[in-house]
Tab-separated table of C-alpha atoms in Angstrom:
chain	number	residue	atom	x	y	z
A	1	UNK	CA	18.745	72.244	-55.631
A	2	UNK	CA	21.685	70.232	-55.469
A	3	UNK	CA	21.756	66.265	-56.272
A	4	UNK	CA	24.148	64.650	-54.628
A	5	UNK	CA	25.806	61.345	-56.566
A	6	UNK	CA	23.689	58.999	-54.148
A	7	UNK	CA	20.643	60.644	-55.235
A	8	UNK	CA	21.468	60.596	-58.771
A	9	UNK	CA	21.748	57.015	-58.807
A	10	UNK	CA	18.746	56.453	-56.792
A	11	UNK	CA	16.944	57.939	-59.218
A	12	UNK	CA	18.273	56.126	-62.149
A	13	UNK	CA	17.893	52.920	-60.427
A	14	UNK	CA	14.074	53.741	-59.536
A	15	UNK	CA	13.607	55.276	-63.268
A	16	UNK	CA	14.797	51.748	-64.470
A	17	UNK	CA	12.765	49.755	-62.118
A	18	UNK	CA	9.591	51.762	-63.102
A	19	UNK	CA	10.668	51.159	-67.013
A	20	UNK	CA	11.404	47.334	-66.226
A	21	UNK	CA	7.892	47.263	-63.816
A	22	UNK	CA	6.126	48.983	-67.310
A	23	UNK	CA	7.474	46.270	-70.313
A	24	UNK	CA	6.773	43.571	-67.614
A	25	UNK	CA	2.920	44.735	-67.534
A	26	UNK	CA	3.245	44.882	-71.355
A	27	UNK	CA	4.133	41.930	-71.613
A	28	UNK	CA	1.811	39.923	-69.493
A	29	UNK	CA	-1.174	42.012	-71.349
A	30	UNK	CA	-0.430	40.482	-74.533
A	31	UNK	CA	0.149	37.416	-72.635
A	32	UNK	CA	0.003	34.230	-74.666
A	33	UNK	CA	-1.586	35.879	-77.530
A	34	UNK	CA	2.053	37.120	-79.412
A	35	UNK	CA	4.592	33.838	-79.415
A	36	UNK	CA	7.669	36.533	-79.607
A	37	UNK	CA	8.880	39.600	-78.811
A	38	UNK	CA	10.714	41.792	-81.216
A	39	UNK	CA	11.966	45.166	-80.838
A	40	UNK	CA	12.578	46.643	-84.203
A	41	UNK	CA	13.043	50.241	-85.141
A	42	UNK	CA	9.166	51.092	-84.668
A	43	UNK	CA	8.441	49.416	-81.670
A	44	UNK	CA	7.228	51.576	-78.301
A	45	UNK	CA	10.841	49.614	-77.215
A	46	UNK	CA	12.888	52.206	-79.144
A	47	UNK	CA	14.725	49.238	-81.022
A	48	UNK	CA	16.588	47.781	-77.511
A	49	UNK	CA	15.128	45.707	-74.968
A	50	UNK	CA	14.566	47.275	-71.982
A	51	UNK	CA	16.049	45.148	-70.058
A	52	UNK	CA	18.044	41.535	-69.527
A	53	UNK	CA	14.857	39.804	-68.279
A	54	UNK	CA	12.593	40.492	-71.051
A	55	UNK	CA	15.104	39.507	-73.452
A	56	UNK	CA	16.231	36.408	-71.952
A	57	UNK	CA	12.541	36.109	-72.476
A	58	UNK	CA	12.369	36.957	-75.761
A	59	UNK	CA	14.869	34.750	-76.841
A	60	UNK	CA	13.661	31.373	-75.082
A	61	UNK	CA	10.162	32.026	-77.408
A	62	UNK	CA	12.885	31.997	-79.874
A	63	UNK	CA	14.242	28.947	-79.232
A	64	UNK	CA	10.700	27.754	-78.521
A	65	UNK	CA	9.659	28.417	-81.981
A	66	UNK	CA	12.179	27.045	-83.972
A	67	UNK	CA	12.052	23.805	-85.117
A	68	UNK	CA	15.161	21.344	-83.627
A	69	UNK	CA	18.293	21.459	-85.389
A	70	UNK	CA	21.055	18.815	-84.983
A	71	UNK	CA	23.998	19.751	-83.937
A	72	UNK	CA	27.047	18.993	-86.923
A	73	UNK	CA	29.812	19.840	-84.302
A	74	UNK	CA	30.578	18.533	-81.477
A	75	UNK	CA	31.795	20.688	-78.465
A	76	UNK	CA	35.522	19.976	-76.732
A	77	UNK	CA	35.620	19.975	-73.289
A	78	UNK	CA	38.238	23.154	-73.512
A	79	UNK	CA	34.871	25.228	-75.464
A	80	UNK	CA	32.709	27.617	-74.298
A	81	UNK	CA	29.833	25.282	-75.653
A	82	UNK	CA	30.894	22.072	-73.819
A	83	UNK	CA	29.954	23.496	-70.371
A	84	UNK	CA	26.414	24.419	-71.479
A	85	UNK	CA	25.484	20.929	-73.118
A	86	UNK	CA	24.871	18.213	-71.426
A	87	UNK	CA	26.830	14.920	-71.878
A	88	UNK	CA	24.564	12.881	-73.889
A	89	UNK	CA	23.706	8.995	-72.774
A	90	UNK	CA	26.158	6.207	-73.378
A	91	UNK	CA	24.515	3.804	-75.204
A	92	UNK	CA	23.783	0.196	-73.558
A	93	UNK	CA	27.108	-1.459	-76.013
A	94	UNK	CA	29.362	1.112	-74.944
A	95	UNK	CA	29.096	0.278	-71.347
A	96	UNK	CA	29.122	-3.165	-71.468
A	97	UNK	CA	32.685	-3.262	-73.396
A	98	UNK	CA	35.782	-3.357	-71.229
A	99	UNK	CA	38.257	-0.376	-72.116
A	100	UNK	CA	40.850	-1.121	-74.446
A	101	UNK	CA	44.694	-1.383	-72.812
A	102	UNK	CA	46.313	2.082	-72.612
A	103	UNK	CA	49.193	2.333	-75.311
A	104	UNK	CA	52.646	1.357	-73.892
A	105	UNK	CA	55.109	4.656	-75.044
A	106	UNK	CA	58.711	4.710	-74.138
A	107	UNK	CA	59.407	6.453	-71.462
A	108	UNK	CA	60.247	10.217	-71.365
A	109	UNK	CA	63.556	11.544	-70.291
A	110	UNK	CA	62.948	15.242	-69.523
A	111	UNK	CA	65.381	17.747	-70.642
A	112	UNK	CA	66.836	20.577	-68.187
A	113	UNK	CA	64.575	22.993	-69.928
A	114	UNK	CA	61.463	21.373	-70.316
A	115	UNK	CA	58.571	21.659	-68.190
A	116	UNK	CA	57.897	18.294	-67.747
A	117	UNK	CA	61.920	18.711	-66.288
A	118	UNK	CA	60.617	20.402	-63.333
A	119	UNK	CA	57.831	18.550	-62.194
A	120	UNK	CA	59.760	15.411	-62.058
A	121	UNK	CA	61.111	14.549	-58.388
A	122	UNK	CA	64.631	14.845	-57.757
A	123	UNK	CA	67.231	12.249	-56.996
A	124	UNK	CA	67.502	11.513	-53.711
A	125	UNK	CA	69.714	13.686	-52.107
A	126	UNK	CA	72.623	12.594	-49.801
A	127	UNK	CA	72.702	13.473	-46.573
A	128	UNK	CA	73.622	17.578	-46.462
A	129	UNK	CA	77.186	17.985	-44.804
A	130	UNK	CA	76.758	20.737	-41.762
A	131	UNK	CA	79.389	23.040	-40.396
A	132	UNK	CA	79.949	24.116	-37.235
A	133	UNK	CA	81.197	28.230	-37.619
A	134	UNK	CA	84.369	28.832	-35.417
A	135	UNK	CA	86.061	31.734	-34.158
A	136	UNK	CA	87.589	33.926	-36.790
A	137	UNK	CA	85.868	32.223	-39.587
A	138	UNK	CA	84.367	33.508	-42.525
A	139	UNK	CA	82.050	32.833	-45.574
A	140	UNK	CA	85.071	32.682	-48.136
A	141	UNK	CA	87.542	31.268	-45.669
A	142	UNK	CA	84.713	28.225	-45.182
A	143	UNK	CA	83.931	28.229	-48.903
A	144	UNK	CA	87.667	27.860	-49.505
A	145	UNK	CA	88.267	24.698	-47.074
A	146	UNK	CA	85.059	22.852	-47.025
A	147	UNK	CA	83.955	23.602	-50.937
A	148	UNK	CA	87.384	24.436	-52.561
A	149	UNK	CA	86.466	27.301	-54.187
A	150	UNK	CA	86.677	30.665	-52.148
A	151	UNK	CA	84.285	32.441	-54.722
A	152	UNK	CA	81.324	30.050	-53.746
A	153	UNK	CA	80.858	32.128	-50.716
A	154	UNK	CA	77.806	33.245	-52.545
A	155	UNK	CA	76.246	29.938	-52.660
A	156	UNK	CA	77.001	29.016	-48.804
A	157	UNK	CA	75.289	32.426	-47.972
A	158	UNK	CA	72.571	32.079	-49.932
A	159	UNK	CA	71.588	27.731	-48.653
A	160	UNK	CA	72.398	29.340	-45.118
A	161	UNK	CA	70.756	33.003	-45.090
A	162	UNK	CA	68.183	31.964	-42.097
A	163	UNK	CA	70.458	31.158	-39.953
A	164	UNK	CA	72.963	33.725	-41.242
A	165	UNK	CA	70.607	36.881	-41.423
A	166	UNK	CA	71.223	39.632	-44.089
A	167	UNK	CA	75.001	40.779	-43.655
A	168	UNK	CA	76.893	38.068	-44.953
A	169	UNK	CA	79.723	39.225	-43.037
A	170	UNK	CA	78.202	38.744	-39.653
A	171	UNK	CA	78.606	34.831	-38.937
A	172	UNK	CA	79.042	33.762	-34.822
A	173	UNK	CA	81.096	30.904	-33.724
A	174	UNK	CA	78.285	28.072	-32.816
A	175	UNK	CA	76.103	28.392	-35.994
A	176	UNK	CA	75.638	25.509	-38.007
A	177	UNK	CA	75.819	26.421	-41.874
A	178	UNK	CA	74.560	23.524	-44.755
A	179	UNK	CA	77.726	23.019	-46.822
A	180	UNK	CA	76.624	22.828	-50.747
A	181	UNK	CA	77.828	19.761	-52.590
């Protein structure tokens, strides 16, 4: 007989259901009568839980069990540990006082490298010079009379490519480029 993949993991599944179903009836027969669960080496466990729920179990008696302990550090809100605390209560003074003035720095001049460069808004921009393509024109020969470089044909293809499409050398009479300052 043949067992398809399916089947194989149907069968696992179910075998793990029945062993989860059996340490779940173990468990409620000792009921309230063992305060933990432990697993060790000669346990009818084999030394692992069975499974997640009974040792999420397990460990709450834990917790349970033990006496309180006070915490000696403090989570950051960046830690693992800071999510699954919760805040603890201002007292009544703290909310009464106003907050102190924020400190007055001098003011940051980004650098072209920085990040904080790139999040800053530009200057306003002037209003961007427009040219009208005529017949017998070209990229360079447009580059060389509007920009006065001939080798910034590049950059006029590039701020213009939507209305240029991709073969540079393929400009109509009518189309209105953005001239680079």
């Amino acid at each position: 007989m043949s067992m398809g993949i399916f089947d194989f993991l149907k069968s696992d599944k179910k075998k793990a259901h029945e062993a989860a179903d059996k340490a779940r009836e173990q468990v409620e027969e000792k009921g309230a009568a063992t305060p933990t669960v432990t697993a060790g080496p000669g346990s009818s466990m084999g030394g692992k839980y069975v499974d997640a729920a009974e040792a999420t179990k397990a460990a709450a008696e834990r917790m349970a069990a033990a006496p309180p302990r006070h915490a000696s550090h403090t989570p950051t809100p960046g830690s693992a540990a800071h999510k699954s605390v919760a805040a603890a209560p201002e007292p009544p003074a703290a909310r009464t006082r106003p907050a102190p003035p924020p400190a007055v720095h001098a003011p940051h001049t980004p650098t072209p490298g920085s990040a904080a460069h790139k999040s800053v808004a530009a200057a306003p921009v002037a209003a961007k010079r427009a040219y009208t393509v005529r017949a017998g024109d070209s990229l360079a020969e447009i580059a060389r009379r509007e920009l006065g470089n001939e080798a910034r044909w590049r950059e006029l293809y590039a701020m213009n490519r939507g209305v240029i499409g991709s073969n540079p050398d393929l400009i109509r009479p009518g189309m209105v480029l953005t001239l680079p300052h």
